[in-house]
Coordinates of N, CA and C and ligand atoms in Angstrom, one line a residue:
X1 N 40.9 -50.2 23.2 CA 39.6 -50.4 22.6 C 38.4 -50.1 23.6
X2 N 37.3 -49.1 22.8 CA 36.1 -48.9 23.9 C 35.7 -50.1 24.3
X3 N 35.3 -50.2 25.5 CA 34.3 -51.3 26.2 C 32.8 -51.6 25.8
X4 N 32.8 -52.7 25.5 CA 31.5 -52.8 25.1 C 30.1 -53.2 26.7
X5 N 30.0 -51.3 27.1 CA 28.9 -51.8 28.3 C 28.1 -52.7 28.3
X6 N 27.5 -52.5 27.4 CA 25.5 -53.4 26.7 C 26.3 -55.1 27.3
X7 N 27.9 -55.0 26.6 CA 28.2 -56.6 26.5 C 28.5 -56.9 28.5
X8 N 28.7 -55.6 29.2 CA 29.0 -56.0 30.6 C 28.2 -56.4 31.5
X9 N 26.8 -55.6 31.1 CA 25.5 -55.6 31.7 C 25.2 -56.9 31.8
X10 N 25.0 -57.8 30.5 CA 24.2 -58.7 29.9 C 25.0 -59.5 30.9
X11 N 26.5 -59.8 30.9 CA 27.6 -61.0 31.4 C 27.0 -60.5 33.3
X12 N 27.4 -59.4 33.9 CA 26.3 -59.5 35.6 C 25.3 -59.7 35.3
X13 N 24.2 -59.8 34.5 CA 22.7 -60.2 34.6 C 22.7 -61.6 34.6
X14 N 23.0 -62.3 33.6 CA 23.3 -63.9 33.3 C 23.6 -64.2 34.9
X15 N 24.9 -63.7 35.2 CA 25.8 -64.0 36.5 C 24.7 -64.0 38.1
X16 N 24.1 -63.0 38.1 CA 23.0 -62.6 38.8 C 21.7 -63.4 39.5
X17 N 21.1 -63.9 38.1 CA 20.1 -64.6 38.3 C 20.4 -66.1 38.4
X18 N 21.8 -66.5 38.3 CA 21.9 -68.0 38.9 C 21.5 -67.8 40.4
X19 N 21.3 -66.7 41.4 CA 21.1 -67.2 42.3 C 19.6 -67.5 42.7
X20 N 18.7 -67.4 42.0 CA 17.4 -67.3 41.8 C 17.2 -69.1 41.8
X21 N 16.0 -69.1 42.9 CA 15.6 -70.4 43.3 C 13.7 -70.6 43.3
X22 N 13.4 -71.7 43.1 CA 11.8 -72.3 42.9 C 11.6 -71.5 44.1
X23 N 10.1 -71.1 44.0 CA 9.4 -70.2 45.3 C 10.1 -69.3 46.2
X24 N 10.9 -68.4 45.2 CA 11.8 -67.6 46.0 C 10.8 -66.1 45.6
X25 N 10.8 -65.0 45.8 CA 10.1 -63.9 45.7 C 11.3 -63.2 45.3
X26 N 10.8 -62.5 44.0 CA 12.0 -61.8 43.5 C 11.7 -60.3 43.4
X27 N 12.6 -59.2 43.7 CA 12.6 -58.0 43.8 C 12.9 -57.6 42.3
X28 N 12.2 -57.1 41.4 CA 12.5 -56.4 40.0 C 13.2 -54.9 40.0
X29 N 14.2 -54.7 39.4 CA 14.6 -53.5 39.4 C 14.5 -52.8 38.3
X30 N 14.6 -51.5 37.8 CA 14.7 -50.7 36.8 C 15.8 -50.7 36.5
X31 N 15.8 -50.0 35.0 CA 16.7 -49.0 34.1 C 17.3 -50.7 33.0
X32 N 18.2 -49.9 32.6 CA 18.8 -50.6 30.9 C 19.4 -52.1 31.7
X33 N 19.9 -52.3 33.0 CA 20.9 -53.6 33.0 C 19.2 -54.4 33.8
X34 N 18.3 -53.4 34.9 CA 18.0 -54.5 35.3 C 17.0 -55.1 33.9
X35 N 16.5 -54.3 32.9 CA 16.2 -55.2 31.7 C 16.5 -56.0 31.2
X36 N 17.4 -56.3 31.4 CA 18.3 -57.9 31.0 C 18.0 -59.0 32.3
X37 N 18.0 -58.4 33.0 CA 17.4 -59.3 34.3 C 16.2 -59.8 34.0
X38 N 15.4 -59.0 34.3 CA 13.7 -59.0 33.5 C 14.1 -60.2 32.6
X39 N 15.0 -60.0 31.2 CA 14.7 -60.6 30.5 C 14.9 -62.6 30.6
X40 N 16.3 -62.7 31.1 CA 16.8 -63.6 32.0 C 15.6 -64.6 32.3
X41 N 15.0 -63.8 33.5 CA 14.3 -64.5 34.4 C 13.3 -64.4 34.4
X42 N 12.4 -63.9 32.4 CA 11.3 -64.3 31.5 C 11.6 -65.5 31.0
X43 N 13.3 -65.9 30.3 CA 13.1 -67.0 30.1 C 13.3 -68.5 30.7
X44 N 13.6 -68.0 33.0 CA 13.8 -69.5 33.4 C 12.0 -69.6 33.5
X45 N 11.1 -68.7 33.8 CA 10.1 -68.5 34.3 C 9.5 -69.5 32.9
X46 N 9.8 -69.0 31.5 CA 9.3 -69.9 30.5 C 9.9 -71.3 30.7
X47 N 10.5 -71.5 31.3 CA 11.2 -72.8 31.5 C 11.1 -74.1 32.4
X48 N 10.0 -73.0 33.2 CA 9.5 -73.4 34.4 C 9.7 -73.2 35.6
X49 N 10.8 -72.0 36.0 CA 11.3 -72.0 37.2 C 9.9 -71.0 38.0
X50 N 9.4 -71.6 39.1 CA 8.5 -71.2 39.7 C 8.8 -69.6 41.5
X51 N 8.5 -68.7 40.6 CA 8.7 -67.6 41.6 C 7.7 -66.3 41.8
X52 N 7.6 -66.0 42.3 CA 6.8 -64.5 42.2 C 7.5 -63.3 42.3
X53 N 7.0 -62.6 41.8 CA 8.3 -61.0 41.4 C 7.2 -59.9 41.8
X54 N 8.0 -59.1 42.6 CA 7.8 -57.4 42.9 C 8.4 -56.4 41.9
X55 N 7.7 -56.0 41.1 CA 8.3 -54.4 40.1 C 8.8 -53.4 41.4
X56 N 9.9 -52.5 40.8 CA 10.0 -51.7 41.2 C 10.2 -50.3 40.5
X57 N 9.0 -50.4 39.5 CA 8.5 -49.4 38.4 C 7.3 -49.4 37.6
X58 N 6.8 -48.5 37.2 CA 5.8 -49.0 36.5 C 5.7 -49.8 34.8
X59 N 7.1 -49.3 34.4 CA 8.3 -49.8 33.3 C 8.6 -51.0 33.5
X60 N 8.8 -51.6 34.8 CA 9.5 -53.4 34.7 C 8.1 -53.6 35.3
X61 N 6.7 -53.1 35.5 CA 5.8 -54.2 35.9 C 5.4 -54.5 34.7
X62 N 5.2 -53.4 33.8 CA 5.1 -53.6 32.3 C 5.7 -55.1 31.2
X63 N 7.0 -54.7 31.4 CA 7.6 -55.6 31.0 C 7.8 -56.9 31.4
X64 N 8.1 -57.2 33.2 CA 7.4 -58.4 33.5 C 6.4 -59.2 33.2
X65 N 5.1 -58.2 33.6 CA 3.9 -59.1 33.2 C 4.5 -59.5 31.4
X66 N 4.6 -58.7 30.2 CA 5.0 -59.1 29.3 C 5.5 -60.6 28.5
X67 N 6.3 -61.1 29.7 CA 7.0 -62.2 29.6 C 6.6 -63.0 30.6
X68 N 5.0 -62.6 31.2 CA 4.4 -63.9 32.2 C 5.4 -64.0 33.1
X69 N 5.7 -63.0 33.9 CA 6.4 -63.6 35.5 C 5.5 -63.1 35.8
X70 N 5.3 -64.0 37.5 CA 4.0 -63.9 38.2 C 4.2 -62.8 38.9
X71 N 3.6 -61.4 39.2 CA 3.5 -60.5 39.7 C 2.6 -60.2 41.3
X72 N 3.0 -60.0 42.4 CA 2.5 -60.0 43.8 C 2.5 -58.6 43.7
X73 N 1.4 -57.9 44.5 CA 1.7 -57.1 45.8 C 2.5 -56.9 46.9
X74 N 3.4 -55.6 46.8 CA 4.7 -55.5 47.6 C 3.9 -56.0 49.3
X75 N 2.7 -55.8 49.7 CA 1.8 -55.3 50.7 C 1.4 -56.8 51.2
X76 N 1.5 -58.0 50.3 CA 1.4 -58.9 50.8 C 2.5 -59.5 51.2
X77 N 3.8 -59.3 51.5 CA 4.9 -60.0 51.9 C 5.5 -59.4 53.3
X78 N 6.5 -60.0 53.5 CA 7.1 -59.4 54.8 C 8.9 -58.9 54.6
X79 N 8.8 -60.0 53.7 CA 10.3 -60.0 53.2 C 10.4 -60.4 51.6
X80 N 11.7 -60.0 51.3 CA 11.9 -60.3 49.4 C 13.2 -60.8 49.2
X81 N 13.0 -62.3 48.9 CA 14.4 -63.1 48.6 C 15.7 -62.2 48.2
X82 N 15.2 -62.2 47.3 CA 16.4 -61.7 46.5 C 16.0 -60.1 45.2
X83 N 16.6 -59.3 45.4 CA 16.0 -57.8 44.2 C 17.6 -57.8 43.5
X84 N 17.4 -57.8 42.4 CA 18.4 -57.4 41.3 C 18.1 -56.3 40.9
X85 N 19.0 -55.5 40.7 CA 18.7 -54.0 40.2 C 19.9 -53.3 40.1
X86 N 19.9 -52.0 39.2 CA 20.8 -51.7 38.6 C 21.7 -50.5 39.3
X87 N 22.7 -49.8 39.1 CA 23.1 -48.5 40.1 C 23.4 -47.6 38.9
X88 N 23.7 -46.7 39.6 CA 24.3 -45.2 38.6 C 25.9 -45.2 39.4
X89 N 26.2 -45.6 40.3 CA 27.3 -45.4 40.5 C 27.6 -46.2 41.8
X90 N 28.8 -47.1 41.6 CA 28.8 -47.8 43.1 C 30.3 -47.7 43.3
X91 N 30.6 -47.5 45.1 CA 32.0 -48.0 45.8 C 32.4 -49.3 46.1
X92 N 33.8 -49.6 45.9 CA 33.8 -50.9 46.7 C 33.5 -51.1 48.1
X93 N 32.8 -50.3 49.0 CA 31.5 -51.0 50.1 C 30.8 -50.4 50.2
X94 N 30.1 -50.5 48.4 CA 28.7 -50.9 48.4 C 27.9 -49.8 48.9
X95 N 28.7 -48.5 48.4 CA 27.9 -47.4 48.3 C 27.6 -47.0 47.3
X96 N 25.9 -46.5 47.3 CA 25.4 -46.8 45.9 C 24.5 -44.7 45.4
X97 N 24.5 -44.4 44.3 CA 23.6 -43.5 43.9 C 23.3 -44.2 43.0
X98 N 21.4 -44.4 43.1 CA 20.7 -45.2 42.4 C 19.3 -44.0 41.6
X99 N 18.8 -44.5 41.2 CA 17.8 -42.7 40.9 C 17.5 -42.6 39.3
X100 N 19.0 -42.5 37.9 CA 19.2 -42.0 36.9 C 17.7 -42.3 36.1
X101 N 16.7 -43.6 36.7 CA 15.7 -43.7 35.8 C 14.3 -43.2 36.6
X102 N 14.6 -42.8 37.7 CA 13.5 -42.1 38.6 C 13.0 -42.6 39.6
X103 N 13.6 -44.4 39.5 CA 12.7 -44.8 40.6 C 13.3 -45.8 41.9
X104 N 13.9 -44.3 42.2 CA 14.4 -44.8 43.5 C 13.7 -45.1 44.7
X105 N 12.1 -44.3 44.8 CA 11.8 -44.6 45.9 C 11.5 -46.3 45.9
X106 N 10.8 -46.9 45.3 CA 10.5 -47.8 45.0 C 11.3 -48.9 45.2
X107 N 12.8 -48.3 44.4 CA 13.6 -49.5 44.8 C 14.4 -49.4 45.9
X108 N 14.2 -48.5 46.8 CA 14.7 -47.9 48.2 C 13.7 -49.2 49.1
X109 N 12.3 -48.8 48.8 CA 11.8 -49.5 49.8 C 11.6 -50.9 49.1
X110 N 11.8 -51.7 48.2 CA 12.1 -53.0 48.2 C 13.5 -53.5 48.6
X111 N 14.6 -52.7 48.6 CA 15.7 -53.0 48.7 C 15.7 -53.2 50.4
X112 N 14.6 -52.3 51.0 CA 14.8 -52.1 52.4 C 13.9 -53.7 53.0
X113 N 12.9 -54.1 51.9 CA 13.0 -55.8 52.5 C 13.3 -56.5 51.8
X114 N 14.4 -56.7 51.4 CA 15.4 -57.7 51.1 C 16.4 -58.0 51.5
X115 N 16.3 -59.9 51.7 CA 17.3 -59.9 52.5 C 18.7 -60.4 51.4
X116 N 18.9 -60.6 49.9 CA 20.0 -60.3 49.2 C 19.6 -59.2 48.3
X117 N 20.2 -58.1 48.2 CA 20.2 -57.3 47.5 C 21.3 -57.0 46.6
X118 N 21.6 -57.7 45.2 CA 22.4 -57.8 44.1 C 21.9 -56.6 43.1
X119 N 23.1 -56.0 42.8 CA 23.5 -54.8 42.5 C 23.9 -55.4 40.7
X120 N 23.3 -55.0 39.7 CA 24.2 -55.5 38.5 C 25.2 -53.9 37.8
X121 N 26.1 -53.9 37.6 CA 26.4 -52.7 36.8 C 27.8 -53.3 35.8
X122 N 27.5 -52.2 34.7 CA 29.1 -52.5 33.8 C 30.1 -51.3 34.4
X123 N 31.2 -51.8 34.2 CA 32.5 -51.2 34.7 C 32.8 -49.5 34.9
X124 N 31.6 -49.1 33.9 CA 31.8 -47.4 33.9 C 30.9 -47.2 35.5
X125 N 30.6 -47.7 35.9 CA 29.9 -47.6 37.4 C 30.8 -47.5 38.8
X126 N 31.8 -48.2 38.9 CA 32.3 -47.6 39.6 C 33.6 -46.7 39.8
X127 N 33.0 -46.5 41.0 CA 33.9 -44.8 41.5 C 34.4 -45.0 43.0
X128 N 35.4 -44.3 42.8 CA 35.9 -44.2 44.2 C 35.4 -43.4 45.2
X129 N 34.6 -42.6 45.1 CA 33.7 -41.3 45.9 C 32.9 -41.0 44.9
X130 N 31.6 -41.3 46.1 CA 29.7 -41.3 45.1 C 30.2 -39.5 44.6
X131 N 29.5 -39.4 43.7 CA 29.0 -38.2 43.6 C 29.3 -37.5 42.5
X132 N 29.7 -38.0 41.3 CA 30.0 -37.7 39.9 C 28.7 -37.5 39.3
X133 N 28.1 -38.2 39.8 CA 26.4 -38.5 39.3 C 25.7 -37.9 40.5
X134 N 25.0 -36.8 39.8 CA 24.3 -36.1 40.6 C 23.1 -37.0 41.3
X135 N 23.2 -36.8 42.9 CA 22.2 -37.0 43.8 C 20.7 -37.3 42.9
X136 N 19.9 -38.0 43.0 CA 18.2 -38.0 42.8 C 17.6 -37.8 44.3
X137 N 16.8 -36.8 44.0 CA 16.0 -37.2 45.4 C 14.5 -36.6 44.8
X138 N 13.5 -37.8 45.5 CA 12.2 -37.3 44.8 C 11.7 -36.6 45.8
X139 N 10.8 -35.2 44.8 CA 9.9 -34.4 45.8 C 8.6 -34.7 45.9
X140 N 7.9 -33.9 47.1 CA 6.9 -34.0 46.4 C 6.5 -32.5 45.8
X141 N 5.9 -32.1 44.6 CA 6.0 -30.8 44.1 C 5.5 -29.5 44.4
X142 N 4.8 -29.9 45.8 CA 4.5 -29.0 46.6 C 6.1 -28.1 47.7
X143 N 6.5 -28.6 47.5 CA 7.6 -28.8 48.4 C 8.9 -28.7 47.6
X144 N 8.9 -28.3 45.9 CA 10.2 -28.1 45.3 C 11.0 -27.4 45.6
X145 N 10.2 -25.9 45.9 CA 11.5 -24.7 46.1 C 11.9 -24.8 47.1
X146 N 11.0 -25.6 48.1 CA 11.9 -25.3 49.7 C 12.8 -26.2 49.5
X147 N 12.7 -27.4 48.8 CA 13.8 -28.5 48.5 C 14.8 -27.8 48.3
X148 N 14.7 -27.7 47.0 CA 16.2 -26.8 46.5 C 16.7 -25.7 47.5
X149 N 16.0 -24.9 48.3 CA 16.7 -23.9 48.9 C 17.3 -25.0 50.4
X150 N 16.8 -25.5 50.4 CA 17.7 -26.6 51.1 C 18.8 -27.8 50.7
X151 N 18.9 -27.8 49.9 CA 19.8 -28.0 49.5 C 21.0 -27.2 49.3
X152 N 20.7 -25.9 49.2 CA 21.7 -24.7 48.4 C 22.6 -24.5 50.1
X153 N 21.4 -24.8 50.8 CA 21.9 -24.5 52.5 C 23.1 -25.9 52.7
X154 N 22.9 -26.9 52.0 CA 24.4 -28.1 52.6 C 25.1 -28.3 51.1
X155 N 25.5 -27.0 50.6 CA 26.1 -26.4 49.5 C 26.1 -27.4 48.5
X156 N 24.6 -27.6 48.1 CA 24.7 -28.2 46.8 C 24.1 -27.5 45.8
X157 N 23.8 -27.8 44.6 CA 23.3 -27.0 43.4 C 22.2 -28.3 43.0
X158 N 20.8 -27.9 43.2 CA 19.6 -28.6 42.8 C 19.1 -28.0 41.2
X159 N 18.7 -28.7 40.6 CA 17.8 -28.7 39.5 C 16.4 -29.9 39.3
X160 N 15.5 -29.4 38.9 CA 14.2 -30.3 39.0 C 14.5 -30.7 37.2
X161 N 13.8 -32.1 37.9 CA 14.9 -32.5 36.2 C 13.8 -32.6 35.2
X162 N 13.7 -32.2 34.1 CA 12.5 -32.2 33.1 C 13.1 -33.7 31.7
X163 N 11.5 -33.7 31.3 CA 11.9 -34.6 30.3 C 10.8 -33.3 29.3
X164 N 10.9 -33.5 28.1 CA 10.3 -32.4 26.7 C 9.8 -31.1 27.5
X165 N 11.2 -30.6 28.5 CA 10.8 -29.4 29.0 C 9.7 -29.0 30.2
X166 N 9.1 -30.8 30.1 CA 8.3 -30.4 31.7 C 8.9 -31.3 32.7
X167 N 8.7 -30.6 33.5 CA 8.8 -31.6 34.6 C 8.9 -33.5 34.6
X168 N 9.5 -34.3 34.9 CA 9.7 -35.3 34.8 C 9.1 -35.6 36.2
X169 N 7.9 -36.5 35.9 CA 7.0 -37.3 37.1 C 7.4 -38.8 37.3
X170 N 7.4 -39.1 38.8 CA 7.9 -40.3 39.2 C 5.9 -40.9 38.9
X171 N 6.7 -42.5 39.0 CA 5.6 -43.3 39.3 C 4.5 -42.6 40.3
X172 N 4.9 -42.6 41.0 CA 3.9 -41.4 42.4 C 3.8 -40.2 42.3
X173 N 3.9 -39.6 41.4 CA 3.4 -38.2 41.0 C 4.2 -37.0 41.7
X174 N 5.4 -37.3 41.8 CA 6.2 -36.7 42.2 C 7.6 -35.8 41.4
X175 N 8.2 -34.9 41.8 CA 8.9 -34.6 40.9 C 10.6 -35.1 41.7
X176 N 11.5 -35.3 40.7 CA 13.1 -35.3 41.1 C 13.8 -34.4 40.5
X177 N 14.6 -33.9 41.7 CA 15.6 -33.0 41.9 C 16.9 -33.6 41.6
X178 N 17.7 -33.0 40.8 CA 19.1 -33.6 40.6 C 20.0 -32.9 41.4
X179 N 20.7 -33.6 42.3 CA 21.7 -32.5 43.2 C 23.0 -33.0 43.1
X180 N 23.4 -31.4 43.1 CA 25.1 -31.9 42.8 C 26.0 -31.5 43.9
X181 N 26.5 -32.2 44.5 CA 27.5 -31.8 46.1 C 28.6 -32.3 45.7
X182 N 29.4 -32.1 44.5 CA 30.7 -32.3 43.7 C 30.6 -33.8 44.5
X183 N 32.0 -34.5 44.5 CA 32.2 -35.9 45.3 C 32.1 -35.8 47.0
X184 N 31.2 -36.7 47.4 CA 30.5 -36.9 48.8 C 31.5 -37.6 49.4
X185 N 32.1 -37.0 50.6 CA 33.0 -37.3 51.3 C 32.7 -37.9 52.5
X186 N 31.0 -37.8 52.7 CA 30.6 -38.6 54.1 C 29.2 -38.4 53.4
X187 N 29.2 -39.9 52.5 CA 27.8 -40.3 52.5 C 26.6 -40.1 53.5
X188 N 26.9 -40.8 54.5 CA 26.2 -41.0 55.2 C 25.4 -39.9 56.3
X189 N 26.7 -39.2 55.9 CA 26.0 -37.2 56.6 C 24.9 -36.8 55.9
X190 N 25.3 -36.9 54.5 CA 24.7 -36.3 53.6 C 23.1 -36.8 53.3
X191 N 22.8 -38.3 53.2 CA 22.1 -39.1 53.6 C 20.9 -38.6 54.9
X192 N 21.7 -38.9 55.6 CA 20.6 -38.4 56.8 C 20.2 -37.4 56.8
X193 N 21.1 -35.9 56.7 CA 20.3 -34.2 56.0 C 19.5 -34.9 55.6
X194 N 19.4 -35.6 54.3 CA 18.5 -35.3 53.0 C 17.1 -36.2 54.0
X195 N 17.5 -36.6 54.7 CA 16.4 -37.9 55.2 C 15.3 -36.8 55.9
X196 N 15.9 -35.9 56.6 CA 15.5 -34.7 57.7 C 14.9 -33.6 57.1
X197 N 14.9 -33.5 55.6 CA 14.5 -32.2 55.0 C 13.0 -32.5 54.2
X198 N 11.6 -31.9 55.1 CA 10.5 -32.2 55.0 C 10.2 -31.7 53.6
X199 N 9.1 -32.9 52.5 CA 8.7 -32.8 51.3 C 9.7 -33.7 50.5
X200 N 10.7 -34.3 51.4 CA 11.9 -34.9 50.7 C 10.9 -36.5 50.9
X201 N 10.7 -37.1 49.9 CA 10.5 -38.2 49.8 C 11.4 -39.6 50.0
X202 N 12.2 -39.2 49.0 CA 13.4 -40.1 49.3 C 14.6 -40.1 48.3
X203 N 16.1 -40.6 48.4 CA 16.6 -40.0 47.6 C 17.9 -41.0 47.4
X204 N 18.5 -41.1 46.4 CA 19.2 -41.7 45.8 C 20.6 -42.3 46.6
X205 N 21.0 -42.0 47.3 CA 22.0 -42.6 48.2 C 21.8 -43.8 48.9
X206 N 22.1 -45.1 48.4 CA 21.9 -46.7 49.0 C 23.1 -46.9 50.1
X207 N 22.9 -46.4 51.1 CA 24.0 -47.3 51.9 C 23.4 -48.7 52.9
X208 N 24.4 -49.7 52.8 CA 24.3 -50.7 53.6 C 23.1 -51.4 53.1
X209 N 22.5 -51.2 51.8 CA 21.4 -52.4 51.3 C 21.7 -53.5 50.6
X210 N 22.8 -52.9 49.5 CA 23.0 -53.7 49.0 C 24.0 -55.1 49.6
X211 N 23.9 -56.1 49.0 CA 24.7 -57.4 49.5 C 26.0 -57.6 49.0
X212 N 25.6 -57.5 47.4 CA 26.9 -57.1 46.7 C 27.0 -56.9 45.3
X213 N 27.9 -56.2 44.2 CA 27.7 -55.9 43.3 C 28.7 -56.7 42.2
X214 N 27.8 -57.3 41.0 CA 28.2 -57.9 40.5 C 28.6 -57.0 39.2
X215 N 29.9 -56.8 38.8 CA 30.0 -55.9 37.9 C 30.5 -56.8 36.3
X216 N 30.1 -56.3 35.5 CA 30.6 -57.1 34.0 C 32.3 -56.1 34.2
X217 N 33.3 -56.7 33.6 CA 34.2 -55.9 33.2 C 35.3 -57.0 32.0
X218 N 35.0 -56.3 30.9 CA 35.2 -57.0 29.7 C 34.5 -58.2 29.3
X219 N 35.0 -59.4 29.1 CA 34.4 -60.4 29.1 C 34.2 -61.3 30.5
X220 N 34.8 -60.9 31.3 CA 34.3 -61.4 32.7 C 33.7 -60.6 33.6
X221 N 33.4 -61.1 34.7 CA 32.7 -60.4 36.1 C 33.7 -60.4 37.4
X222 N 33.8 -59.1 38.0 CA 34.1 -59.0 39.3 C 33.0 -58.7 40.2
X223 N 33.0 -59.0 41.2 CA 32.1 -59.1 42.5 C 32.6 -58.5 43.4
X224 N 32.0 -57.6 43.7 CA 32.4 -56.8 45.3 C 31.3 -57.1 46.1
X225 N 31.6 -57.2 47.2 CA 30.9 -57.5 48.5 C 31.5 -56.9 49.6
X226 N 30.9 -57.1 50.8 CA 31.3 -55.6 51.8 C 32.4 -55.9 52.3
X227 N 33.5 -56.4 51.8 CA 35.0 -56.5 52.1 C 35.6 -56.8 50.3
X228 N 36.0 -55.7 50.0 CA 36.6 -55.7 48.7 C 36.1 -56.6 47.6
X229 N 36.8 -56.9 46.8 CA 36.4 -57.7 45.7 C 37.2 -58.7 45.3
X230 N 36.5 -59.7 44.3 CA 36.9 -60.9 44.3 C 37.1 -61.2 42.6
X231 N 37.6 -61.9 42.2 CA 37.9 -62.2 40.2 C 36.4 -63.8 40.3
X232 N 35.5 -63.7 39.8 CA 34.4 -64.8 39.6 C 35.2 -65.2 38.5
X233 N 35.2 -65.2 37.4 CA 35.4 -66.0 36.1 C 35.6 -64.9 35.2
Ligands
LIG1 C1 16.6 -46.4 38.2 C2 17.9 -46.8 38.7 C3 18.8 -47.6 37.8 O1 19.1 -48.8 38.4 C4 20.0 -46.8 37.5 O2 19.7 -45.5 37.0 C5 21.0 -47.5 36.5 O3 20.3 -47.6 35.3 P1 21.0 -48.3 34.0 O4 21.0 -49.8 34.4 O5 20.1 -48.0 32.9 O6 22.4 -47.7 33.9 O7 18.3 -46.5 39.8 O8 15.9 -45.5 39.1

């Protein structure tokens, strides 16, 4: 029988935000699961649970403020409790390509102050070697073709990704490159290239941020954390 994703998402989101505490500062994430988070922790916030939240889109500031969670300035903090957000593809240690909704930088640099960083995804997410899911890396669009011709140089195949045929714009006015380097056999090579290659903003490969990933799979959840994984309920 197909899996019902929508139903995996919803069972890590629920699972997720129990760890959410009064005056904790919450990191918001993008795309379809961390929505369910959003939604979640609209209704402890109606409930009364007292916190302040950082978007990490212009789509979940939207929908936050929506459901009255109190919204901060990433610029006023030093650190961020806890960020829930979603992946495009994750390892069991918690190697991540994040990107598929555009806004990786964003959740790059909230994920980079936080000190629990929970990962929600349904079961079609993980893989045993990133890289099924083409790379995101945002440019800036001054800087596209030298991107891609750099890329073509650590033999991958770039495309600038369009939505109705134009160019698809990040929150920051930027464009993303989809890159394909078939399955990534040393993340973290690949990673640092991409870190080194000027007009490169920033790009979809999470290592060592996340804390741990709470995956739906069927009617229950497994949890991986940086030493394998565990059966929750
Ligand atoms: C957005 C992201 C998302 O977390 C990622 O694309 C997963 O999205 P979804 O939960 O819709 O599958 O990185 O930039």
């Amino acid at each position: 029988m197909a899996k019902d994703l929508e139903k995996e998402k919803k069972l890590a989101a629920k699972e997720a935000v129990k760890s959410i505490r009064d005056h904790m500062i919450i990191g918001l994430g993008t795309g379809s699961s961390a929505v369910y988070v959003i939604k979640e922790i609209g209704e402890l916030v109606k409930n009364g649970l007292k916190i302040k939240a950082i978007p990490t889109s212009n789509a979940t500031q939207e929908l936050a403020a929506s459901l009255n969670i109190p919204l901060i300035d990433i610029n006023s903090v030093n650190t961020i409790d806890i960020t829930i957000d979603g992946a495009d593809e994750f390892t069991s240690d918690l190697i991540l390509i994040k990107g598929g909704g555009g806004a990786l930088l964003k959740e790059k640099i909230v994920a980079s102050l936080t000190k629990e960083e929970i990962i929600i995804a349904d079961s079609s997410k993980k893989v045993e070697a990133i890289g099924k899911f083409k790379v995101p890396i945002e440019v800036i669009p001054f800087a596209s073709n030298y991107v891609l011709r750099q890329i073509e140089l650590l033999k991958g195949i770039g495309q600038i990704r369009t939505n109705a045929d134009q160019p698809f714009i990040t929150d920051q006015g930027n464009y993303i490159i989809d890159a394909d380097f078939g399955l990534i056999s040393n993340p973290a090579a690949l990673a640092e290239k991409l870190n080194g290659i000027e007009g490169i903003v920033g790009h979809g490969i999470f290592i060592d941020l996340a804390s741990k990933v709470i995956m739906g799979n069927n009617d229950s959840i497994l949890i991986f954390e940086r030493k394998g994984a565990s059966h929750k309920s």
